PDB file of C-alpha atoms in Angstrom:
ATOM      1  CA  UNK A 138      70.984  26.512 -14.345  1.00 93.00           C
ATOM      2  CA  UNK A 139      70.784  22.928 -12.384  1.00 96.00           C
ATOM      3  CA  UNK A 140      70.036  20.244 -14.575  1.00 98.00           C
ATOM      4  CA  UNK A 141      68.530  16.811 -12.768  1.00 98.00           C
ATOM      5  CA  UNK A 142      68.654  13.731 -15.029  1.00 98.00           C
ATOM      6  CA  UNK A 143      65.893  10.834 -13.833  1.00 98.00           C
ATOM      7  CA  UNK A 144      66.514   7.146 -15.227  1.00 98.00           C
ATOM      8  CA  UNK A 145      64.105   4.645 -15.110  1.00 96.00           C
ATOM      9  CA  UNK A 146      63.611   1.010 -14.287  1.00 91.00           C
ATOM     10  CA  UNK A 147      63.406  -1.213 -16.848  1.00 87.00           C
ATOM     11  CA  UNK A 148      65.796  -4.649 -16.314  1.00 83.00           C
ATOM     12  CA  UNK A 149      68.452  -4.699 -19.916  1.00 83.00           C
ATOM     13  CA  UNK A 150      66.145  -2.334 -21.074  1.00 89.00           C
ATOM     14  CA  UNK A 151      68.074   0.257 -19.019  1.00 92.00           C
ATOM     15  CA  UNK A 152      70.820  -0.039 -21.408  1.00 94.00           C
ATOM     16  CA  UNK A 153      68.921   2.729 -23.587  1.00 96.00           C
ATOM     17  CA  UNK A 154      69.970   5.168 -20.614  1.00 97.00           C
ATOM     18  CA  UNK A 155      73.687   4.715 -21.832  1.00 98.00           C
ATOM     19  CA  UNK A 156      72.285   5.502 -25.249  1.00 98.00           C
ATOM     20  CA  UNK A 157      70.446   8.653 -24.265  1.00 98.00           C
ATOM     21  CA  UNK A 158      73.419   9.570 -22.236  1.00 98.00           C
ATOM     22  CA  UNK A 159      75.921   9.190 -24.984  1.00 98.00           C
ATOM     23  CA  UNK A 160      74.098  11.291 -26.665  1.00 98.00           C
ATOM     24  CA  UNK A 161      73.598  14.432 -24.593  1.00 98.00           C
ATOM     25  CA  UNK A 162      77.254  14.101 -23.421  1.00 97.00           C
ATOM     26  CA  UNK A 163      77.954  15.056 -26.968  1.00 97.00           C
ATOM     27  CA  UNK A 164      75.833  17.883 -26.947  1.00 97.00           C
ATOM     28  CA  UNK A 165      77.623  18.793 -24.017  1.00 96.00           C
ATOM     29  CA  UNK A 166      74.926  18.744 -21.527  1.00 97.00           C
ATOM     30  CA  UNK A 167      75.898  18.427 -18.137  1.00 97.00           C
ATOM     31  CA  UNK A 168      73.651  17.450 -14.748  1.00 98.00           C
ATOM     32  CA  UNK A 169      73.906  18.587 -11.318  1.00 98.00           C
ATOM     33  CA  UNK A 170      71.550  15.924  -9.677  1.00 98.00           C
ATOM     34  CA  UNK A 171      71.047  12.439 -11.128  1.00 98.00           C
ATOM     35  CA  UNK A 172      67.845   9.852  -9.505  1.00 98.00           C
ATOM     36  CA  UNK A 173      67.125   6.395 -10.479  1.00 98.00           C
ATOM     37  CA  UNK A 174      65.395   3.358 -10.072  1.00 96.00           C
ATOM     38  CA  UNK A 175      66.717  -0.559 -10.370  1.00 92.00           C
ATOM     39  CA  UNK A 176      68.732  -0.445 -13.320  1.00 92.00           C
ATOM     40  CA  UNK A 177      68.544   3.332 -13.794  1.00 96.00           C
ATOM     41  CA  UNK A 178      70.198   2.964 -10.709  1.00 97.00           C
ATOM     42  CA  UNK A 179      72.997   1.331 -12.124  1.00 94.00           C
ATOM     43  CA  UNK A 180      73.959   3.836 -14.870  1.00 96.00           C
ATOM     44  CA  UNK A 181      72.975   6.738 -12.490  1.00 98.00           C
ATOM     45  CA  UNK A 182      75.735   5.356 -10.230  1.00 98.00           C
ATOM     46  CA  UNK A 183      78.435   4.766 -12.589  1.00 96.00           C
ATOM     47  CA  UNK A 184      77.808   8.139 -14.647  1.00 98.00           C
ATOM     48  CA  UNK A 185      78.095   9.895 -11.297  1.00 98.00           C
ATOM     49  CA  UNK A 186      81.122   8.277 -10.101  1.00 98.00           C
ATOM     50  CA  UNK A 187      83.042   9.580 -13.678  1.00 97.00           C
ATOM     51  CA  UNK A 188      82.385   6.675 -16.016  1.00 97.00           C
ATOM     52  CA  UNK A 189      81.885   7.955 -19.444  1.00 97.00           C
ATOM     53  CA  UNK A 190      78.711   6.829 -21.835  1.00 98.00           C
ATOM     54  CA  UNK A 191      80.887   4.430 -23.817  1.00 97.00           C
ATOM     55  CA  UNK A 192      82.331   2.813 -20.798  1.00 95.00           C
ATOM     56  CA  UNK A 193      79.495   2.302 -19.086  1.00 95.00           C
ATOM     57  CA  UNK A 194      78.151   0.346 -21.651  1.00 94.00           C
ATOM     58  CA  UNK A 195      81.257  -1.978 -21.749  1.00 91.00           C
ATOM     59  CA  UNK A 196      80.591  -2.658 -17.944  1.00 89.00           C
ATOM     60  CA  UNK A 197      76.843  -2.962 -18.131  1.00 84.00           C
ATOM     61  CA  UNK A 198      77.288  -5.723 -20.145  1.00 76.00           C
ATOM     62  CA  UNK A 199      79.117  -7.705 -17.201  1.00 59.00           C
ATOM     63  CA  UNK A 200      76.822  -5.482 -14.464  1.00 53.00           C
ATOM     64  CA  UNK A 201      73.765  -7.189 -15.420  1.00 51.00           C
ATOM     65  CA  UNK A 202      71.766  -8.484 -12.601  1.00 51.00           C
ATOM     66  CA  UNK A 203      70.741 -11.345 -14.855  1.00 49.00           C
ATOM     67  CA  UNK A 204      74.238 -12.524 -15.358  1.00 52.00           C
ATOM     68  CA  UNK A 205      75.228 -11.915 -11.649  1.00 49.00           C
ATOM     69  CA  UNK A 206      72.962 -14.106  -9.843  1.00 49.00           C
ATOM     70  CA  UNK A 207      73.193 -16.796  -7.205  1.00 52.00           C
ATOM     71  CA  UNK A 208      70.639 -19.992  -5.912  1.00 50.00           C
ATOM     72  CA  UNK A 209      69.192 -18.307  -2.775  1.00 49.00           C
ATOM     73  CA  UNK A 210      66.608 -21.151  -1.971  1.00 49.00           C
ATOM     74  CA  UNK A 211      65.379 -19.128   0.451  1.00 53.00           C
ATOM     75  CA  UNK A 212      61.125 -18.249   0.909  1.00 48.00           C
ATOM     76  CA  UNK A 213      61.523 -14.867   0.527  1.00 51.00           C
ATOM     77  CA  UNK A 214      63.032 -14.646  -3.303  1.00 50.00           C
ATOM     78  CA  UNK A 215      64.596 -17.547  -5.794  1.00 55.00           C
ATOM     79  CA  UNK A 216      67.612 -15.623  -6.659  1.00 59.00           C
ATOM     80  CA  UNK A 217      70.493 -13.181  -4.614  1.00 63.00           C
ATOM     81  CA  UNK A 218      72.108 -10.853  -6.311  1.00 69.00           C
ATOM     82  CA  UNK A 219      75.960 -11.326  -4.550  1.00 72.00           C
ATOM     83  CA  UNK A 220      77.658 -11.322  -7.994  1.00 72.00           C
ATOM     84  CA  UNK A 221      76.259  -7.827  -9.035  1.00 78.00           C
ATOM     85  CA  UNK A 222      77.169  -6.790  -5.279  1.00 85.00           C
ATOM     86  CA  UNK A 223      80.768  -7.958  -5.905  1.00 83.00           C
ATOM     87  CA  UNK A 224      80.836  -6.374  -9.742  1.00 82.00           C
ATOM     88  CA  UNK A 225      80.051  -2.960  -8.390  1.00 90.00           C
ATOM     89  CA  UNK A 226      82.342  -2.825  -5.490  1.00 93.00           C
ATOM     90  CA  UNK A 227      85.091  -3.908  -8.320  1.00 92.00           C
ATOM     91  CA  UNK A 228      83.932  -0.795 -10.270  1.00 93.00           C
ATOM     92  CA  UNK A 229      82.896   2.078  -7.987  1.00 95.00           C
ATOM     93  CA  UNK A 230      85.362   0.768  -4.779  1.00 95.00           C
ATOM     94  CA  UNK A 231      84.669   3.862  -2.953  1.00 95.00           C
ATOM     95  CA  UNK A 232      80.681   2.270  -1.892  1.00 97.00           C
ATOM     96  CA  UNK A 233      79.904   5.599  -0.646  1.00 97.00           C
ATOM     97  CA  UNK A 234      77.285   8.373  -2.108  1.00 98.00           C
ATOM     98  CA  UNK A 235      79.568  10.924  -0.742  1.00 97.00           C
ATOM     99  CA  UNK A 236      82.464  10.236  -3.162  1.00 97.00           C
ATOM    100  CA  UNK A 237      80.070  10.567  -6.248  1.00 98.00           C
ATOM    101  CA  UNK A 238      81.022  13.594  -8.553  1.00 98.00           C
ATOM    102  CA  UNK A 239      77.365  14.293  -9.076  1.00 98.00           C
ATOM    103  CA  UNK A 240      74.763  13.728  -6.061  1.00 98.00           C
ATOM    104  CA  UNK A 241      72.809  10.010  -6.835  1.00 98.00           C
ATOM    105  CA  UNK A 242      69.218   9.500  -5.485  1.00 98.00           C
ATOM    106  CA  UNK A 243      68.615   5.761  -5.531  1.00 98.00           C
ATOM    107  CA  UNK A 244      64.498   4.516  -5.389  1.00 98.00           C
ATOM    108  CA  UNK A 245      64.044   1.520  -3.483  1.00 97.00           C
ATOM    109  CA  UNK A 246      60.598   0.214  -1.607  1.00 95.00           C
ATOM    110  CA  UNK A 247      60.366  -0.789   1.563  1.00 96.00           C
ATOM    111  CA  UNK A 248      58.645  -3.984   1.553  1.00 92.00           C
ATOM    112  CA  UNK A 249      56.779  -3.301   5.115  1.00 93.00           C
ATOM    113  CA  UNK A 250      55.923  -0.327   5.246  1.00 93.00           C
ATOM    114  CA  UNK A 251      54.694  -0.403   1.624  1.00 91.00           C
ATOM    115  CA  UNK A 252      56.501   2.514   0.778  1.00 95.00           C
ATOM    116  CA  UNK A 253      59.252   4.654  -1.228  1.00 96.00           C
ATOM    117  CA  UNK A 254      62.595   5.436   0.091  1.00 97.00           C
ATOM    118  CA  UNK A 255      65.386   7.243  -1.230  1.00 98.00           C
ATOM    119  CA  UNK A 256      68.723   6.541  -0.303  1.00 98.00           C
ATOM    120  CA  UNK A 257      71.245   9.486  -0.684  1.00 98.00           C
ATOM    121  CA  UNK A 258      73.980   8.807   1.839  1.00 97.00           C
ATOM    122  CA  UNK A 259      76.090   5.794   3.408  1.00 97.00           C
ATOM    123  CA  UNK A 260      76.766   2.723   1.570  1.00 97.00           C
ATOM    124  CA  UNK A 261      76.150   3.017  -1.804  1.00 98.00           C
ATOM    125  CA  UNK A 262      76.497  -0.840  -3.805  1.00 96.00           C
ATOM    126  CA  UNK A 263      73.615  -2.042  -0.946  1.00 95.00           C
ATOM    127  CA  UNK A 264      71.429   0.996  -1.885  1.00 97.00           C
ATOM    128  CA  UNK A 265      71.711   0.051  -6.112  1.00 96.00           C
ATOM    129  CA  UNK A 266      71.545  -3.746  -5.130  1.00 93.00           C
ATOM    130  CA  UNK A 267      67.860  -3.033  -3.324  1.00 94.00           C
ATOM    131  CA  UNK A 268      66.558  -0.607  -5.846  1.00 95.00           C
ATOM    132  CA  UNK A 269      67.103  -4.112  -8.450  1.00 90.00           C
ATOM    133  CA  UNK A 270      65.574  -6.457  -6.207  1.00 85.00           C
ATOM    134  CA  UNK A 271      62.454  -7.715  -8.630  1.00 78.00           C
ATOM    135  CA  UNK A 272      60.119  -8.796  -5.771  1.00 75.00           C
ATOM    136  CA  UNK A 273      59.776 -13.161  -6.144  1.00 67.00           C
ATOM    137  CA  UNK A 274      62.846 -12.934  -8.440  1.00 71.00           C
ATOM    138  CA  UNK A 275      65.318 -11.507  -6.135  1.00 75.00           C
ATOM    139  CA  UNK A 276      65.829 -12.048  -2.062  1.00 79.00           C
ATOM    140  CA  UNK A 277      64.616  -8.812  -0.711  1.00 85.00           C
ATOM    141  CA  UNK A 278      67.561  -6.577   0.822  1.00 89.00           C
ATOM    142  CA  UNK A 279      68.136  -6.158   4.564  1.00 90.00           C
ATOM    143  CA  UNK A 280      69.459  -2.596   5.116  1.00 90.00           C
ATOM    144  CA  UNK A 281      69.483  -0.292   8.156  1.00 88.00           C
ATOM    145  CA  UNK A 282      66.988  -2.764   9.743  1.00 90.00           C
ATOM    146  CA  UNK A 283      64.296  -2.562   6.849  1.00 93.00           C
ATOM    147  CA  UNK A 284      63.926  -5.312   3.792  1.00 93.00           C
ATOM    148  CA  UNK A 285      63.561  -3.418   0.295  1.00 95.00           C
ATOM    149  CA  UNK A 286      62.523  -4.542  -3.309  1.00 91.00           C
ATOM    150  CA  UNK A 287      62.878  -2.958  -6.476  1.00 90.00           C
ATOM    151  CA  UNK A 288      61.801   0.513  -6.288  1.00 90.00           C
ATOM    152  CA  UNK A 289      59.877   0.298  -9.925  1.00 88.00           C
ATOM    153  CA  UNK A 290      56.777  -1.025  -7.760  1.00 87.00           C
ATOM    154  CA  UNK A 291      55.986   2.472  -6.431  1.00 92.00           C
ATOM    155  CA  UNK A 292      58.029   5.131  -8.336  1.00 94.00           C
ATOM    156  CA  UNK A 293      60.104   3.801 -11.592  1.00 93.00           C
ATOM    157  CA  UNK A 294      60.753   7.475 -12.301  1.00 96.00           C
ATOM    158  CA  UNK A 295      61.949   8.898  -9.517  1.00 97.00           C
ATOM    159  CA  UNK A 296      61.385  12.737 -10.145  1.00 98.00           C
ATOM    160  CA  UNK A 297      60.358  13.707  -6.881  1.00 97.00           C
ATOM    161  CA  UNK A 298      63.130  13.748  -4.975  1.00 97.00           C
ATOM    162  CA  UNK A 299      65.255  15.845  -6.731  1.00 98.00           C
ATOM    163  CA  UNK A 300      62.351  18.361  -8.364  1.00 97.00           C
ATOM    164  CA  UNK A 301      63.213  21.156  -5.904  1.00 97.00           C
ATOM    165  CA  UNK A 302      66.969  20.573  -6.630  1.00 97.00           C
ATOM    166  CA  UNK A 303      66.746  21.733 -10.137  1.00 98.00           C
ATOM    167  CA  UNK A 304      65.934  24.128 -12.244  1.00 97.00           C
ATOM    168  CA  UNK A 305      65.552  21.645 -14.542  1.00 97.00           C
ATOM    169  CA  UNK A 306      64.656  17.878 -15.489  1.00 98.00           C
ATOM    170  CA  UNK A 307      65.628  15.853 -18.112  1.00 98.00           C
ATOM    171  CA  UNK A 308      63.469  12.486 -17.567  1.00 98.00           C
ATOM    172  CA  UNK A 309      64.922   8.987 -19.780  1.00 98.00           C
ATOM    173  CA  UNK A 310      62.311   6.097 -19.945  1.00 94.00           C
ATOM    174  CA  UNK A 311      63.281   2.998 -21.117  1.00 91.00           C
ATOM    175  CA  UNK A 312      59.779   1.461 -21.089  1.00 82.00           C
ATOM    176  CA  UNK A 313      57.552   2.317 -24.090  1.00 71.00           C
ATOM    177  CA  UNK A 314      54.320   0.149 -24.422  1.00 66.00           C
ATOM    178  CA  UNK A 315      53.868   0.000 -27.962  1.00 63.00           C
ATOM    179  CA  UNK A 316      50.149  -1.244 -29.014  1.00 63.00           C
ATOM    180  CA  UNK A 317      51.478  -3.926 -31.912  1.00 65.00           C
ATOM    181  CA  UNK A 318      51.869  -6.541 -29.054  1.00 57.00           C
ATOM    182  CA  UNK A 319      52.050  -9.977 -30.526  1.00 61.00           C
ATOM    183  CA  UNK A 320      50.829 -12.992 -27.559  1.00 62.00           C
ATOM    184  CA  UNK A 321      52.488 -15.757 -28.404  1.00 65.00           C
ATOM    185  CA  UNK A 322      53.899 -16.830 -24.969  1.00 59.00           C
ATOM    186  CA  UNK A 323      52.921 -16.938 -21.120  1.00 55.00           C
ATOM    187  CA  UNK A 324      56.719 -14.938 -20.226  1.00 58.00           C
ATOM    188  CA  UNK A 325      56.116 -11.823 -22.878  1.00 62.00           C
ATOM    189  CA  UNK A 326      52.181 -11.938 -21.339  1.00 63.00           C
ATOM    190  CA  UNK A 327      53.519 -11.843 -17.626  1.00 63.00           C
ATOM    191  CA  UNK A 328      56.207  -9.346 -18.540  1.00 64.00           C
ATOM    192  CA  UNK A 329      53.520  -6.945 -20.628  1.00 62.00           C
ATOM    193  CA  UNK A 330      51.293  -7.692 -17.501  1.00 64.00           C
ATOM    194  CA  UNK A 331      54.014  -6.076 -15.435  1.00 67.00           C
ATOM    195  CA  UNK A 332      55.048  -3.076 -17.371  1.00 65.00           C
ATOM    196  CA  UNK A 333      51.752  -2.068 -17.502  1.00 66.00           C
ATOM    197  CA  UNK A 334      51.102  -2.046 -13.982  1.00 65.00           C
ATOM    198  CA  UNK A 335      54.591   0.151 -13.159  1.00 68.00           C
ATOM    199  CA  UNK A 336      53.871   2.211 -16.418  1.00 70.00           C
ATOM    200  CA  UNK A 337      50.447   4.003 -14.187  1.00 71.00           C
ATOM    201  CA  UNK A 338      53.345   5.263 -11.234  1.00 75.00           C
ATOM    202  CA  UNK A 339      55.636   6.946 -14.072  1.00 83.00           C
ATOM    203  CA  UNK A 340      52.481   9.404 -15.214  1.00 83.00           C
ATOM    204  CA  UNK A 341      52.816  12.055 -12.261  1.00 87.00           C
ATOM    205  CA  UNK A 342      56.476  11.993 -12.493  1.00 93.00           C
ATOM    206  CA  UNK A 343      56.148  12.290 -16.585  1.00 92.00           C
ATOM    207  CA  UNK A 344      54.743  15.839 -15.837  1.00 92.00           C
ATOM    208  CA  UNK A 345      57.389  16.808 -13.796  1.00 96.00           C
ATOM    209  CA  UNK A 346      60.062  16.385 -16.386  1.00 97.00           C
ATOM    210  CA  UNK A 347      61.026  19.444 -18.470  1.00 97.00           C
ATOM    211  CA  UNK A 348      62.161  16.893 -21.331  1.00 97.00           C
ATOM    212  CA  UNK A 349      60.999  13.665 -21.459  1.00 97.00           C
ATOM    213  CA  UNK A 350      63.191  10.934 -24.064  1.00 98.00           C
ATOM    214  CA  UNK A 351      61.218   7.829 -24.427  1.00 95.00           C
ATOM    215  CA  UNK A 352      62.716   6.108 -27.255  1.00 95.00           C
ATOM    216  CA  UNK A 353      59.816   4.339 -28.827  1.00 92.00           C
ATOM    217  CA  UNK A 354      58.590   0.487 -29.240  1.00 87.00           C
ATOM    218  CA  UNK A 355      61.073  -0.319 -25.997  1.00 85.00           C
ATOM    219  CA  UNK A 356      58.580  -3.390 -25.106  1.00 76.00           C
ATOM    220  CA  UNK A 357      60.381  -5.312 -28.235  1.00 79.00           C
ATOM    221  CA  UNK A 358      63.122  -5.919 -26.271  1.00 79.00           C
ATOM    222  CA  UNK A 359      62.690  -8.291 -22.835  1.00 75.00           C
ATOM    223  CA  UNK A 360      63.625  -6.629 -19.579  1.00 73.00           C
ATOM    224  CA  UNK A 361      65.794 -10.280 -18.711  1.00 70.00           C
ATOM    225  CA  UNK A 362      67.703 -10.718 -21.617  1.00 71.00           C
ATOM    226  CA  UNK A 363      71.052  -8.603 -22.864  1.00 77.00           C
ATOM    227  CA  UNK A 364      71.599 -10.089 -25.916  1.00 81.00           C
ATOM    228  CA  UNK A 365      69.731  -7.253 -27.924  1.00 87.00           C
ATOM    229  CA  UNK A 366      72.144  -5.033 -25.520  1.00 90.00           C
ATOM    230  CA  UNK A 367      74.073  -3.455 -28.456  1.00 92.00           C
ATOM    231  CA  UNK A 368      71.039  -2.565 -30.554  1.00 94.00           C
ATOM    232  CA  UNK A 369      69.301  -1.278 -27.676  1.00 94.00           C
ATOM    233  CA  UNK A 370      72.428   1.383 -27.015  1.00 96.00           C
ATOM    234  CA  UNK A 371      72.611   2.746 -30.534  1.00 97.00           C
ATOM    235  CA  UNK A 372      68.661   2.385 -31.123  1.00 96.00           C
ATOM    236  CA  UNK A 373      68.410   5.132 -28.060  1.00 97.00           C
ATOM    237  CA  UNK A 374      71.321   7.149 -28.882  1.00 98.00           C
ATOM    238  CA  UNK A 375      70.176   7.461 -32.608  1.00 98.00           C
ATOM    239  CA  UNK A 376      66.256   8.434 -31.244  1.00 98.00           C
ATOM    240  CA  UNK A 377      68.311  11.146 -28.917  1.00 98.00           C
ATOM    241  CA  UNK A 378      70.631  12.561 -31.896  1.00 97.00           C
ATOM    242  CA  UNK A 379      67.394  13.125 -34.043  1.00 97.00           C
ATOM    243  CA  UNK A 380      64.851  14.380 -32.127  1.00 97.00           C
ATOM    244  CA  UNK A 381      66.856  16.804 -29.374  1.00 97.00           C
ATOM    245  CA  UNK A 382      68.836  19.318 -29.813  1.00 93.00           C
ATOM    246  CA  UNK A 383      71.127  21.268 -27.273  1.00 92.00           C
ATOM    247  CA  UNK A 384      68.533  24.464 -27.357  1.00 91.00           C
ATOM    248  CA  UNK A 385      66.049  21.299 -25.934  1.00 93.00           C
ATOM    249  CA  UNK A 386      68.127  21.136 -22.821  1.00 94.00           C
ATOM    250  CA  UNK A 387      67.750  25.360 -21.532  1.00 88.00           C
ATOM    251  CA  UNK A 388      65.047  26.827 -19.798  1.00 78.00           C
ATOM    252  CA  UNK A 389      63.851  29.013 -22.038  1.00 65.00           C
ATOM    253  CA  UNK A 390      62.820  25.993 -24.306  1.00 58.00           C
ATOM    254  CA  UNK A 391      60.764  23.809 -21.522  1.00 50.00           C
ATOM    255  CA  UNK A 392      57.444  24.981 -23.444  1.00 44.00           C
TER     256      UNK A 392
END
């Protein structure tokens, strides 16, 4: 059986991916296809290239496109991401989908065309740098002659793509919209605003996943900060360990 694992976008939130990971590597669950968007991206890439839960997590910390940003002063974006550019290549120096040990899907959006694209050949670090690009945050990405943005505006859970790959999908969202939301500043009302608003692309793409691990009241945590990194990782691997078992992860159990 072919087992596709789906990450989603979600900024530090997409820390809980290493969590649900860590998990279902101890369960010994293995995938055949991985896709993911912005930072699903991220730990879709470095799972596929042979990092190990744990270890990703110790490099996520430094991989943060928050911590890895440059002055851009440019129209188009207030921020460039060279320093996460430069941290990947340091990490997975091969740049190249090909030399993955499981096939990656990356979700980026072209930014003219107003559509999806999938990269799943070539260069790899441009195609995980343009899937983060948070449109008015971060310069867009020129690639292959077209300009992307983060591919959370049009599909944050990239199921799609791979859904004829696999006998079966295992979907990890890392942004639960809990309804005890407290307003007491303008950033958590923008950042609600926005989860929101990418939360109505993820509901098609829900129903596509055989198992779908949404550890719960996600929104607590901000999408821009990694300080809550450590107690995001063992919050999700904890809400994996007691609410899936390995019998979850066959066929037989997807009803």
């Amino acid at each position: 059986m072919r087992r596709g694992l789906v990450l989603s976008g979600g900024g530090a939130r997409g820390v809980a991916h290493v969590g649900v990971l860590k998990a279902l590597d101890e369960m010994g669950i293995e995938f055949h296809q991985i896709s993911g968007t912005s930072s699903g991206s991220i730990v879709g890439a470095l799972y596929a290239y042979g990092y190990k839960p744990d270890q990703i997590f110790e490099l996520i910390k430094n991989l943060s496109i928050f911590k890895s940003v440059r002055p851009a002063f440019a129209w188009t974006g207030l921020l460039k991401m060279d320093g996460l550019q430069e941290l990947l290549l340091k990490n997975i120096p091969d740049n190249n989908f090909n030399k993955l040990k499981i096939p990656l899907t990356i979700a980026a959006t072209d930014i003219r065309k107003g559509q999806i694209h999938y990269f799943t050949e070539g260069d790899l670090v441009p195609a995980i740098v343009s899937s983060c690009s948070i449109p008015a945050v971060f310069n867009p990405v020129s690639l292959n002659g077209n300009l992307y943005v983060d591919g959370g505006l049009v599909d944050n859970l990239p199921v799609k793509p791979i859904r004829a790959k696999c006998d079966f999908i295992v979907g990890s969202h890392c942004n639960h919209i809990s309804p005890d939301f407290d307003v007491s500043n303008i950033k958590l009302v923008v950042e609600r605003s926005l989860l929101i608003a990418i939360h109505a692309n993820i509901e098609v793409s829900r129903g596509l996943c055989d198992v779908f691990i949404e550890p719960p009241r996600m929104d607590r945590f901000s999408s821009l900060d990694l300080s809550k990194a450590q107690e995001i990782f063992e919050f999700s691997y904890r809400f994996t360990k007691q609410n899936f078992l390995p019998h979850h992860f066959q066929k037989h159990a997807a009803a």
